[in-house]
Coordinates of C-alpha atoms and ligand atoms in Angstrom, one line a residue:
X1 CA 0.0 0.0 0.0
X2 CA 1.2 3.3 -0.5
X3 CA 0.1 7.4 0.9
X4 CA -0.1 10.1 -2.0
X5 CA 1.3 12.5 0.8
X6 CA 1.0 16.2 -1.3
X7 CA 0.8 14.6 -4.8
X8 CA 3.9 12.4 -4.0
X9 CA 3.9 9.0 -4.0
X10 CA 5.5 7.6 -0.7
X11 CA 6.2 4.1 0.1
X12 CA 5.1 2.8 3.8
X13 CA 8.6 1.1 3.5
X14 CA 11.6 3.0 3.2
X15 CA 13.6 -0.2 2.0
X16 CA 11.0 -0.1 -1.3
X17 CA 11.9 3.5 -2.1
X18 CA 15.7 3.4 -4.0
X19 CA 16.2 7.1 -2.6
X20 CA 15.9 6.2 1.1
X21 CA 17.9 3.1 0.8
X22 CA 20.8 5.2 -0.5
X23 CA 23.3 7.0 1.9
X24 CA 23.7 10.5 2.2
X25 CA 27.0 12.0 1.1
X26 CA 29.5 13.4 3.4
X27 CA 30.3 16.8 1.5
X28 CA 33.7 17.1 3.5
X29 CA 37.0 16.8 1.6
X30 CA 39.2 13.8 3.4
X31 CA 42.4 14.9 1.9
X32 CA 42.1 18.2 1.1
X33 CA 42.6 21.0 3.4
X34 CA 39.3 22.3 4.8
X35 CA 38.4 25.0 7.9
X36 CA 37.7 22.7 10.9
X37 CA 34.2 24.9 11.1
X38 CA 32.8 28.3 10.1
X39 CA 34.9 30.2 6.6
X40 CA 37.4 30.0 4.6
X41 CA 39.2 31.9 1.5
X42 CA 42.3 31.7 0.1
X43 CA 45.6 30.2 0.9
X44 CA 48.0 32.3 2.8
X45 CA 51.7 32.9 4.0
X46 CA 52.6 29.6 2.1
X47 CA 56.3 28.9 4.0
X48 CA 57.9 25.5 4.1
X49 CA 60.6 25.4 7.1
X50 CA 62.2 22.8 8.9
X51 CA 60.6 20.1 7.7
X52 CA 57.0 21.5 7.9
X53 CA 54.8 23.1 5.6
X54 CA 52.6 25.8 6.9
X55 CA 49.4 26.8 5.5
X56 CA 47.5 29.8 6.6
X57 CA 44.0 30.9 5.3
X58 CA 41.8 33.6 4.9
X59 CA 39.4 32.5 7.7
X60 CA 36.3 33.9 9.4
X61 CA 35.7 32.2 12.7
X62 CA 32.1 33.5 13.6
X63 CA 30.4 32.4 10.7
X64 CA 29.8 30.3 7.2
X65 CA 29.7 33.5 5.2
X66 CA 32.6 35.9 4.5
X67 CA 33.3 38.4 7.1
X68 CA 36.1 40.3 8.7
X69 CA 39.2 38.4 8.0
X70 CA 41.7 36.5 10.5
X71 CA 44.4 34.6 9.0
X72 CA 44.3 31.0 10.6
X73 CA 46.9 28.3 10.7
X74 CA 47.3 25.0 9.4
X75 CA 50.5 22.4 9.1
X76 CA 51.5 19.6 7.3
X77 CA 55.0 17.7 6.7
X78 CA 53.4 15.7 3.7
X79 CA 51.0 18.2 2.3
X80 CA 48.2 15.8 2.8
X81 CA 47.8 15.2 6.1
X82 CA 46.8 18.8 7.8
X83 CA 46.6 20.0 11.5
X84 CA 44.8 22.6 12.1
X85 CA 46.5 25.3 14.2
X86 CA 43.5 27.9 14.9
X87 CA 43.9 31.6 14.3
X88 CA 47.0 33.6 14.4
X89 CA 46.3 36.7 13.0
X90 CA 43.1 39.2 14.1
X91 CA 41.7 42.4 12.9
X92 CA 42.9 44.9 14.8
X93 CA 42.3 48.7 14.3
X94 CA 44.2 48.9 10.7
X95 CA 41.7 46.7 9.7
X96 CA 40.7 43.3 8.5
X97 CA 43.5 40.4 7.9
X98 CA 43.4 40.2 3.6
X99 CA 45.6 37.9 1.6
X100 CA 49.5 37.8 1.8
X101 CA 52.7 35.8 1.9
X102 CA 55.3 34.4 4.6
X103 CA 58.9 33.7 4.2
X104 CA 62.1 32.7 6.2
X105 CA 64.1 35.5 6.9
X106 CA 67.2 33.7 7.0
X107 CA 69.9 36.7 7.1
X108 CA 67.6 38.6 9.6
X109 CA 67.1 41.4 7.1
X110 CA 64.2 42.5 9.2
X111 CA 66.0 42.3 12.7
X112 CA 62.9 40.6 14.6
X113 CA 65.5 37.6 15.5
X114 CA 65.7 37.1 19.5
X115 CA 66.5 33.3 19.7
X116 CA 68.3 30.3 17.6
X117 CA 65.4 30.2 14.9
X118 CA 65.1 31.9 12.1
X119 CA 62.3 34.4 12.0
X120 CA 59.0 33.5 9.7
X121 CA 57.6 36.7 8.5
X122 CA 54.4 37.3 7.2
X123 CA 53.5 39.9 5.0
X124 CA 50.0 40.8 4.5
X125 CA 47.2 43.5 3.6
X126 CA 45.6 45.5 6.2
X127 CA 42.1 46.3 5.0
X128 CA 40.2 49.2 6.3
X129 CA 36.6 48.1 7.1
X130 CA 35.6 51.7 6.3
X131 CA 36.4 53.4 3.5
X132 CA 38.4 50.0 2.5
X133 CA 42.0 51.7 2.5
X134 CA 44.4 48.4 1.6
X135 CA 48.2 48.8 3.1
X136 CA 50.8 46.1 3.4
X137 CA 51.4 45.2 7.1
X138 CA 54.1 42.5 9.0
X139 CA 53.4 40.1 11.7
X140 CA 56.4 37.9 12.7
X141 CA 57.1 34.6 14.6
X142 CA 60.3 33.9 16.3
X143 CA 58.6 29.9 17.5
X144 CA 58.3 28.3 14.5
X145 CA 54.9 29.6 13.7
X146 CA 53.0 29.2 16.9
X147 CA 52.9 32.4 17.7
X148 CA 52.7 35.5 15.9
X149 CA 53.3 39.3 16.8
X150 CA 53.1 42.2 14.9
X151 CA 55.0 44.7 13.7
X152 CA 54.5 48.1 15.6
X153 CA 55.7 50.3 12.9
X154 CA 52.9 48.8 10.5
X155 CA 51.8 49.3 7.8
X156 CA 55.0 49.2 6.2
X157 CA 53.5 50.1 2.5
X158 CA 51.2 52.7 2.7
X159 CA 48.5 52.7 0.0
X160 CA 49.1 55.4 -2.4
X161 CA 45.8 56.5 -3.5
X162 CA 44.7 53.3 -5.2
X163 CA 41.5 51.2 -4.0
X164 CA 42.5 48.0 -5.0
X165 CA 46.1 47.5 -4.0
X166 CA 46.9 44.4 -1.8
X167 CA 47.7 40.7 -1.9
X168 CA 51.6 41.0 -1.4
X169 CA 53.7 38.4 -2.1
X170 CA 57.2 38.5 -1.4
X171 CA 60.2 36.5 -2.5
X172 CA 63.8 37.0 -2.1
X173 CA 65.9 38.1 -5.1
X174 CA 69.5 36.2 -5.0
X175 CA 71.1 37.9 -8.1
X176 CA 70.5 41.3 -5.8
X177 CA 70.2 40.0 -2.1
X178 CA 66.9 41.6 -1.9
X179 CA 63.4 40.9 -1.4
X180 CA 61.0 41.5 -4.5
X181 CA 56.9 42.3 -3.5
X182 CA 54.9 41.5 -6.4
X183 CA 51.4 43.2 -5.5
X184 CA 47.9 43.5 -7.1
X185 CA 46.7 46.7 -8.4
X186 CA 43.2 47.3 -9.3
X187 CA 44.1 46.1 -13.6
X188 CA 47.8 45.9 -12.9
X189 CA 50.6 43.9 -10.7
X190 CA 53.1 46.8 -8.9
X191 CA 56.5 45.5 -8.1
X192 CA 58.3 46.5 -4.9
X193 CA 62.0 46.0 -3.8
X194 CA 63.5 45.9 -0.1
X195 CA 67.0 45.3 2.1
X196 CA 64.7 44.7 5.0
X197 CA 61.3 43.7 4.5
X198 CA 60.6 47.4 6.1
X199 CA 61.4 49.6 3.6
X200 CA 59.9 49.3 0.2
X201 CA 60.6 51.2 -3.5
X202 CA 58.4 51.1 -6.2
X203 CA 60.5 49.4 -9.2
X204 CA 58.0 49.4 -12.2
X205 CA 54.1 48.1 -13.3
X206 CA 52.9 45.5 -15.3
X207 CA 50.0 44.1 -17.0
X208 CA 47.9 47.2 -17.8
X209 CA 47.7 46.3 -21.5
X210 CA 48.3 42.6 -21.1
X211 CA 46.5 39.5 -20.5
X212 CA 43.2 39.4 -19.3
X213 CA 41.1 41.8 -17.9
X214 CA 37.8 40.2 -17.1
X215 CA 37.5 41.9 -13.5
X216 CA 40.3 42.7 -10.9
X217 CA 43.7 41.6 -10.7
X218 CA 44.3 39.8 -6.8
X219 CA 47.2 37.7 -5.4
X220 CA 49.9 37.7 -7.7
X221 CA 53.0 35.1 -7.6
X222 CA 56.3 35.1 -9.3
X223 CA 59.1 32.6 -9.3
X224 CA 61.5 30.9 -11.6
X225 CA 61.5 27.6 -13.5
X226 CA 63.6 26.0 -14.6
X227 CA 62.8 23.1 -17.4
X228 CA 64.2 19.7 -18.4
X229 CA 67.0 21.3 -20.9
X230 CA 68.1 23.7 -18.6
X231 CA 65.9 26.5 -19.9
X232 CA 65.0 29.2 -17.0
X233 CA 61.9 31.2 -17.6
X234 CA 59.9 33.5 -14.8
X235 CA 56.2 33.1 -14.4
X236 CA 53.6 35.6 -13.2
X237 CA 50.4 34.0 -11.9
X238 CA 47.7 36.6 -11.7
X239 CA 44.3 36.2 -10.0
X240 CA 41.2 37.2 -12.0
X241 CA 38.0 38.4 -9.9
X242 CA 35.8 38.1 -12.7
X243 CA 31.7 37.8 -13.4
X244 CA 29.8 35.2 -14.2
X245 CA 30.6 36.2 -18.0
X246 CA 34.5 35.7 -17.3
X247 CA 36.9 33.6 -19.5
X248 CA 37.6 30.7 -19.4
X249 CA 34.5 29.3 -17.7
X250 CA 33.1 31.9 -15.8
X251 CA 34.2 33.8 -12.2
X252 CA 37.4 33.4 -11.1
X253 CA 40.0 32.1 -12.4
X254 CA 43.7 32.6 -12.9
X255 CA 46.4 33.2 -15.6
X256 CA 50.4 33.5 -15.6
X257 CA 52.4 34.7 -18.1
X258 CA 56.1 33.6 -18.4
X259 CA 58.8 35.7 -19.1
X260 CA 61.6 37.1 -17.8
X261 CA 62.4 39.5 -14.5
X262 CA 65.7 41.2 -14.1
X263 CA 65.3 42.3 -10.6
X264 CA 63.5 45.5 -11.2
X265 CA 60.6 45.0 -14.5
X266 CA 59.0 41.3 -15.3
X267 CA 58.6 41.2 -19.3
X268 CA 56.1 38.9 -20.6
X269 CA 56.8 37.1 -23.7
X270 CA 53.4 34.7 -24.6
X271 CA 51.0 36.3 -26.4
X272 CA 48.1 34.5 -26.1
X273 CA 46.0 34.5 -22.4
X274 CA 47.5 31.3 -20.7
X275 CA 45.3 29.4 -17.7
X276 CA 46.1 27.8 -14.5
X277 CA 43.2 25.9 -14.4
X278 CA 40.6 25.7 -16.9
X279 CA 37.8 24.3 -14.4
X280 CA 36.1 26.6 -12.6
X281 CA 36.8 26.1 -8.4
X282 CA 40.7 26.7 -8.6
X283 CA 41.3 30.3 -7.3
X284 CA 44.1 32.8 -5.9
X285 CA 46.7 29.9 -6.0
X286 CA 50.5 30.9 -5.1
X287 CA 53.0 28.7 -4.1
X288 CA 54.7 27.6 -1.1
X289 CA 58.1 29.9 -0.2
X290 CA 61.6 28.5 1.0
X291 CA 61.3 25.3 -0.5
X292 CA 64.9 24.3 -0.4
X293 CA 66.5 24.6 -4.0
X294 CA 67.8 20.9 -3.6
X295 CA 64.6 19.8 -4.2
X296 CA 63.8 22.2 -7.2
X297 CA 60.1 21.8 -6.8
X298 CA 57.7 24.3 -6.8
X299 CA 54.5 23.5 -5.0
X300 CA 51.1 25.3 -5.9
X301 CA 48.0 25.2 -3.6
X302 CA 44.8 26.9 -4.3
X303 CA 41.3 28.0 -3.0
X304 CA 38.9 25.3 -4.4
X305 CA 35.8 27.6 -5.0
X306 CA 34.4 30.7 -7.1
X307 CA 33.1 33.7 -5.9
X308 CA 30.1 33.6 -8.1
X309 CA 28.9 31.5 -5.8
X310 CA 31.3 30.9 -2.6
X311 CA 28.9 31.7 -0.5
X312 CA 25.5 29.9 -1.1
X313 CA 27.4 26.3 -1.4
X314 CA 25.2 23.8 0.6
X315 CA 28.0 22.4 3.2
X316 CA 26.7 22.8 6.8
X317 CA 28.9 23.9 9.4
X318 CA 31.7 25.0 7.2
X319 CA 32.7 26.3 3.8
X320 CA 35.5 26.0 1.1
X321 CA 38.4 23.3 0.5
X322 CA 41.8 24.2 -0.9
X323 CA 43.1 22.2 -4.1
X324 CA 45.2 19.3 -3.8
X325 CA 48.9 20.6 -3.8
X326 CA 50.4 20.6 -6.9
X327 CA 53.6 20.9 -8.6
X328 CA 54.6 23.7 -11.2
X329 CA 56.9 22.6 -14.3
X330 CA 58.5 24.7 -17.1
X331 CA 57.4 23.1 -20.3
X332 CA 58.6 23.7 -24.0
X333 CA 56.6 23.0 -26.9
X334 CA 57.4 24.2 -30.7
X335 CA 59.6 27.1 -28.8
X336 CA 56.8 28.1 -26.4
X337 CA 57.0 27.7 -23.0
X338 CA 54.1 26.8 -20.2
X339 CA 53.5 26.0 -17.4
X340 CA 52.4 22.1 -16.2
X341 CA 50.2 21.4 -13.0
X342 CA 51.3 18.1 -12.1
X343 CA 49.9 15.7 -8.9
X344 CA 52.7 15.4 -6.9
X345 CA 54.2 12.0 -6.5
X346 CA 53.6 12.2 -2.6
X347 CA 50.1 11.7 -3.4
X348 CA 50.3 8.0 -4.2
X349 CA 51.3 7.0 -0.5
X350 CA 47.7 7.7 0.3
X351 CA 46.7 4.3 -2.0
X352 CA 45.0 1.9 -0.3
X353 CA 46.5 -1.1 -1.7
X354 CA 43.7 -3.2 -0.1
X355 CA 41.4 -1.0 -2.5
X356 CA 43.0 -0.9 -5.3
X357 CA 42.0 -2.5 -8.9
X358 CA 43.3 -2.4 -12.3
X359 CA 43.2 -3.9 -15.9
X360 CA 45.8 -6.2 -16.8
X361 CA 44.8 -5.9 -21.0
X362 CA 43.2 -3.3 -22.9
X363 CA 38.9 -2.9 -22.9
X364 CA 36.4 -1.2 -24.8
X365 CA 35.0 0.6 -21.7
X366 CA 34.5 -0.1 -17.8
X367 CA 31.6 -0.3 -15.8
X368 CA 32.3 -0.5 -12.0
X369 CA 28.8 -0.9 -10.8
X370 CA 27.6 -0.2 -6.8
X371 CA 31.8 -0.5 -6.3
X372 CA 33.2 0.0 -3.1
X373 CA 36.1 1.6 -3.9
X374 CA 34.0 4.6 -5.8
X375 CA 31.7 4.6 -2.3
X376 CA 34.1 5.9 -0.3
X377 CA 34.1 8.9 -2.4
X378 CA 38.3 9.3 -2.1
X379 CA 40.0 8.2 -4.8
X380 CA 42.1 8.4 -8.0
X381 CA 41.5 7.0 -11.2
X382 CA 44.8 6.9 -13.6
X383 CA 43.6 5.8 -16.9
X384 CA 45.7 5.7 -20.7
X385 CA 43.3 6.7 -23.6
X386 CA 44.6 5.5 -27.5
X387 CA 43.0 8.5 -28.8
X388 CA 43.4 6.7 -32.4
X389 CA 41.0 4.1 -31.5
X390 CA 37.9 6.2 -30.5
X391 CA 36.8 9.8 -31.7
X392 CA 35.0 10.7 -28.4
X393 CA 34.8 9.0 -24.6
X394 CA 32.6 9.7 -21.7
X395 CA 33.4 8.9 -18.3
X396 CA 30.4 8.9 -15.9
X397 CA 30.5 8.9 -12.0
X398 CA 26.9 8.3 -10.1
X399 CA 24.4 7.1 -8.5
X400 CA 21.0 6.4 -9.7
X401 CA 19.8 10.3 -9.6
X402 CA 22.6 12.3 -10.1
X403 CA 26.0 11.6 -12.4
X404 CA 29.2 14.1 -12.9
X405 CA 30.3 13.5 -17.1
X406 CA 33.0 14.2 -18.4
X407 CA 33.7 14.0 -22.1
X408 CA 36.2 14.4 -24.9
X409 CA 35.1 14.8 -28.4
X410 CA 37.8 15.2 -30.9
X411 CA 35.7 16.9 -33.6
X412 CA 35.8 19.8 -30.7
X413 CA 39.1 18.7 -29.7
X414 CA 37.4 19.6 -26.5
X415 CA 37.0 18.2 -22.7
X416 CA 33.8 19.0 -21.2
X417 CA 32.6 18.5 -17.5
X418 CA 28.8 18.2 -17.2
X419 CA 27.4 19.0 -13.4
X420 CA 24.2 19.9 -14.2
X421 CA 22.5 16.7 -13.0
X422 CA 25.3 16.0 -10.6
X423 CA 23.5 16.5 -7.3
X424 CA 22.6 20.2 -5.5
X425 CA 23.0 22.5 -7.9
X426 CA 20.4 25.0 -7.6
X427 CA 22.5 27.7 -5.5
X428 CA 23.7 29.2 -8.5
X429 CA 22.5 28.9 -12.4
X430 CA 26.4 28.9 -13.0
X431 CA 27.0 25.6 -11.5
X432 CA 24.9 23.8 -14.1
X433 CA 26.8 25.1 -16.8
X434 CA 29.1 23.3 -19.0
X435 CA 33.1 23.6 -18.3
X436 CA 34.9 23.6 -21.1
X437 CA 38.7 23.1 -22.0
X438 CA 40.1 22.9 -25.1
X439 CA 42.9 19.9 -26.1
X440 CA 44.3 18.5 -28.7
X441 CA 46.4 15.2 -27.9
X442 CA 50.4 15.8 -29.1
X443 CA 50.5 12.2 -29.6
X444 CA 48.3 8.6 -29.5
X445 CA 47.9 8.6 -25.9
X446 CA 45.7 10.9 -23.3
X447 CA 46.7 10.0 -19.7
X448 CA 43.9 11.0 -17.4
X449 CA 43.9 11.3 -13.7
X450 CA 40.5 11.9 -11.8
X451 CA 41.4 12.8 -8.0
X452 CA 37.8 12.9 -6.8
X453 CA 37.2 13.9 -3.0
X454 CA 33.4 13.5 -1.7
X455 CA 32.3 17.6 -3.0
X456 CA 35.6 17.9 -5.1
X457 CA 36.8 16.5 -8.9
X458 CA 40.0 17.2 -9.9
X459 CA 41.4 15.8 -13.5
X460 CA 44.7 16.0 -14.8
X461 CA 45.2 15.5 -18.7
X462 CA 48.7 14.5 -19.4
X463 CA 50.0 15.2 -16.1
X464 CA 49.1 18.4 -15.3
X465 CA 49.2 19.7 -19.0
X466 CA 45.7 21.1 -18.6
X467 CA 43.8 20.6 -15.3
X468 CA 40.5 21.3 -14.4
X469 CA 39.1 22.0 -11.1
X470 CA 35.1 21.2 -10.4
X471 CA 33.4 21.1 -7.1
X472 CA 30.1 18.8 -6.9
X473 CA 27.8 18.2 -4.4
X474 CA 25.7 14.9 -4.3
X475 CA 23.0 14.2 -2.0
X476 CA 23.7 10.7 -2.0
X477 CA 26.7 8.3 -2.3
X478 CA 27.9 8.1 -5.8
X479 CA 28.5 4.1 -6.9
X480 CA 29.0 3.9 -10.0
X481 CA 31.7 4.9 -12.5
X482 CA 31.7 4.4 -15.8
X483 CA 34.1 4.7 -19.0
X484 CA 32.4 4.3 -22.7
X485 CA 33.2 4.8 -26.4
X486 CA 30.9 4.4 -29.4
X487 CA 34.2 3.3 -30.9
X488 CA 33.4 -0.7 -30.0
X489 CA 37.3 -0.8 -29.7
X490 CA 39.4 -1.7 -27.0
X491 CA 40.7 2.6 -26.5
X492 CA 41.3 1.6 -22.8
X493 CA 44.6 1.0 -22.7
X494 CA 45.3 0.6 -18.8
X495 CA 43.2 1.8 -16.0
X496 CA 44.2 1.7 -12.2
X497 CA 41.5 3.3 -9.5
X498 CA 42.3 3.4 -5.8
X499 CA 40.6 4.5 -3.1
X500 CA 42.9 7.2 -0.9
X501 CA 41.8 6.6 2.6
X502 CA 44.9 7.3 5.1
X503 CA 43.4 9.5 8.0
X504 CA 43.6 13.0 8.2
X505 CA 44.4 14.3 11.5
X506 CA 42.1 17.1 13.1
X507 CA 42.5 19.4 16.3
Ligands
LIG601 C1 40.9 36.9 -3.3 C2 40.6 38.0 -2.3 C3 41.9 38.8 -2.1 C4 41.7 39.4 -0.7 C5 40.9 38.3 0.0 C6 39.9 38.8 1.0 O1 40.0 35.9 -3.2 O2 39.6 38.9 -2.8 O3 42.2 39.8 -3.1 O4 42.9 39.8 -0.1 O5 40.3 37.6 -1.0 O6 39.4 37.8 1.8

């Protein structure tokens, strides 16, 4: 028997009704960084010192909205596992806590040194709650981080008359023993030098007639590359605050440009508008400072959400995930240089080896049905694609009411994620619309890598050649996962999916 209870049907059983039987989703990221409760923006005052990795975010810790801004605190030796640290930095009467950077002052250039450690200072924008005047502030820690004091002769950049100007990020020049501010002004980036951290001089502009101009520029980065033959390039990353109309996909997003920097002006040399990140949850992304040079990586973490609608998505309790770290790489092809955003290798001590499953010949397609691995909504799929053996491929992920798809056609020589039917959408008409990223394959083979994470799907094409970045938000368990070509042939070359389950430690 069953009620009509307003004009729905309703089984007496809830075991009879699929929907009930189904589990509800945990939204929360397992291996990506997320606020313990309450706000969070971007990454901040990204410093790597002995042996830890510190993490600190724009953070709001009375609420699930936006609202003055603290920096808090996070650490990590692995840059998967996170503790949370709490907050560090408050508003005080300069003004709200905004975006900024953190480095080891090794030489005590700023003379805050009062023990064996080497100072950590952070460098960030005071933000006036009225009237909004941005200046450049310094907190510093002589504890490794655990506690922070500020500067009392703050701010040491005073804001010259421009209403956007903030986001500093500061690096230290070798060639010139000096440190180098590269800051965001309103449609330009505004370079700064100093001995001391204290003192700054304005060395040149860039960017007013370059690049893309789709809303304001915000938290700029700039390092050096260097790539496998030896070639040494700069990079810009640049932060794009843009509308809903915004390239590539709408909102934020953010582009670099490569070039060179002499210590004074950066000179671009691509002409066309390169991306970071050609999803659509991947914004103000910088990378970590004072990783040693032994290691030669560079390490890139962003804020995995778009201000077009950062504030209406349906978590409860807290709000926004960063990215997964990734690596930067210089890469050359037919004389132009880009930049790669590959999963760092780190990553794969998170594979459960228990939950692991792969292909040992090639297939036509895959259909993991109610899998367990694909429950536990942590995993990554590695897959090889012969892109001469099928024109297009979907991959599906699911359950029976809601599906993420993502497909490649190569008539559009185009990827597209589809998250219109992919669970709660309705906070935004943005959300349902279609991601797009163009690609054309270099040679037979497309290597894909889905890092999916309960609310988050991040897929690498050719390691880290294009990445896109998609939040999703199912009601319900997704169980299904699906790979499938019109082609009949067997495309699948190899196919490995795990399921990354090591615990994440919270305070
Ligand atoms: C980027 C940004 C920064 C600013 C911060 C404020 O998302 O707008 O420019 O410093 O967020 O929370």
């Amino acid at each position: 028997m069953s009620l009509i209870v307003f004009g729905c049907r309703q089984n007496e059983s809830d075991e009879t009704d699929e929907r009930q039987v189904m589990k509800h989703h945990d939204l929360r990221p397992f291996y990506h960084f997320t606020p313990p409760k309450n706000w969070m923006n971007d990454p901040n005052g990204m410093v790597y010192s002995d042996g830890t990795y510190h993490l600190f975010y724009q953070y709001y810790p009375n609420g699930v909205n936006w609202g003055p801004m603290h920096w808090a605190h996070a650490t990590s030796t692995d840059l998967f596992h996170w503790e949370d640290k709490g907050t560090k930095l408050y508003p005080d009467e300069l003004g709200y806590i905004f975006s900024g950077s953190a480095v080891v002052d090794k030489n005590n250039t700023a003379g805050f040194k009062s023990n064996a450690n080497a100072p950590l200072v952070a460098i960030f924008t005071h933000h006036q709650n009225f009237g909004g005047l941005q200046q450049q502030s310094l907190a510093f820690s002589t504890d490794k981080g655990t506690t922070w004091v500020k500067y009392s002769g703050n701010p040491v950049l005073k804001n010259p008359g421009i209403t956007d100007f903030r986001d500093p990020k500061v690096i230290w020049y070798e060639p010139m023993n000096k440190w180098i501010m590269v800051l965001a002004a309103g449609n330009k980036i505004k370079i700064y030098s100093s001995q001391n951290l204290k003192d700054w001089n304005f060395e040149s502009d860039f960017g007013e007639n370059q690049g893309y101009h789709g809303g304001v520029w915000e938290c700029p980065d700039l390092f050096e590359l260097t790539d496998s033959k030896g070639a040494r390039k700069w990079a810009l990353l640049v932060s794009i605050g843009g509308g809903e109309s915004s390239e590539p996909n709408g909102g934020s997003s953010t582009q670099y440009f490569i070039g060179s920097f002499n210590g004074k002006t950066f000179t671009a040399e691509n002409q066309e508008v390169l991306w970071a990140d050609y999803g659509v949850d991947n914004y103000a992304g910088v990378s970590w400072s004072d990783i040693p040079a032994k290691d030669g990586q560079r390490i890139f973490m962003g804020w995995m959400s778009n201000w077009v609608y950062a504030g209406s998505t349906p978590t409860i309790g807290w709000r926004g995930a960063m990215t997964v770290a990734r690596e930067v790489k210089l890469a050359e092809t037919n004389g132009k240089y880009k930049l790669h955003f590959p999963l760092l290798d780190e990553l794969n001590t998170l594979k459960d080896a228990q939950h692991t499953s792969t292909a040992s010949t090639p297939l036509n397609g895959l259909d993991l049905n109610n899998n367990e691995i694909v429950g536990t909504g942590s995993y990554l799929v590695e897959m090889e694609i012969d892109a001469t053996l099928t024109d297009d491929f979907e991959i599906s992920m699911g359950n029976e009411l809601e599906k993420m798809i993502i497909s490649y056609s190569k008539a559009n020589t185009e990827f597209v994620v589809d998250r219109s039917n992919s669970g709660i959408t309705d906070f935004s008409p943005m959300f349902k619309r279609p991601i797009k990223c163009k690609f054309i394959p270099q040679s037979s083979k497309i290597f894909l890598q889905l890092l999916v994470d309960k609310s988050s799907l991040e897929i690498f094409i050719n390691k880290g050649e294009k990445v896109m970045t998609t939040l999703f938000f199912p009601k319900y368990e997704y169980r299904f996962l699906k790979v499938h070509s019109n082609s009949g042939k067997d495309f699948l070359r190899t196919y490995t999916i795990s399921a990354l389950n090591k615990s994440i430690i919270r305070q």
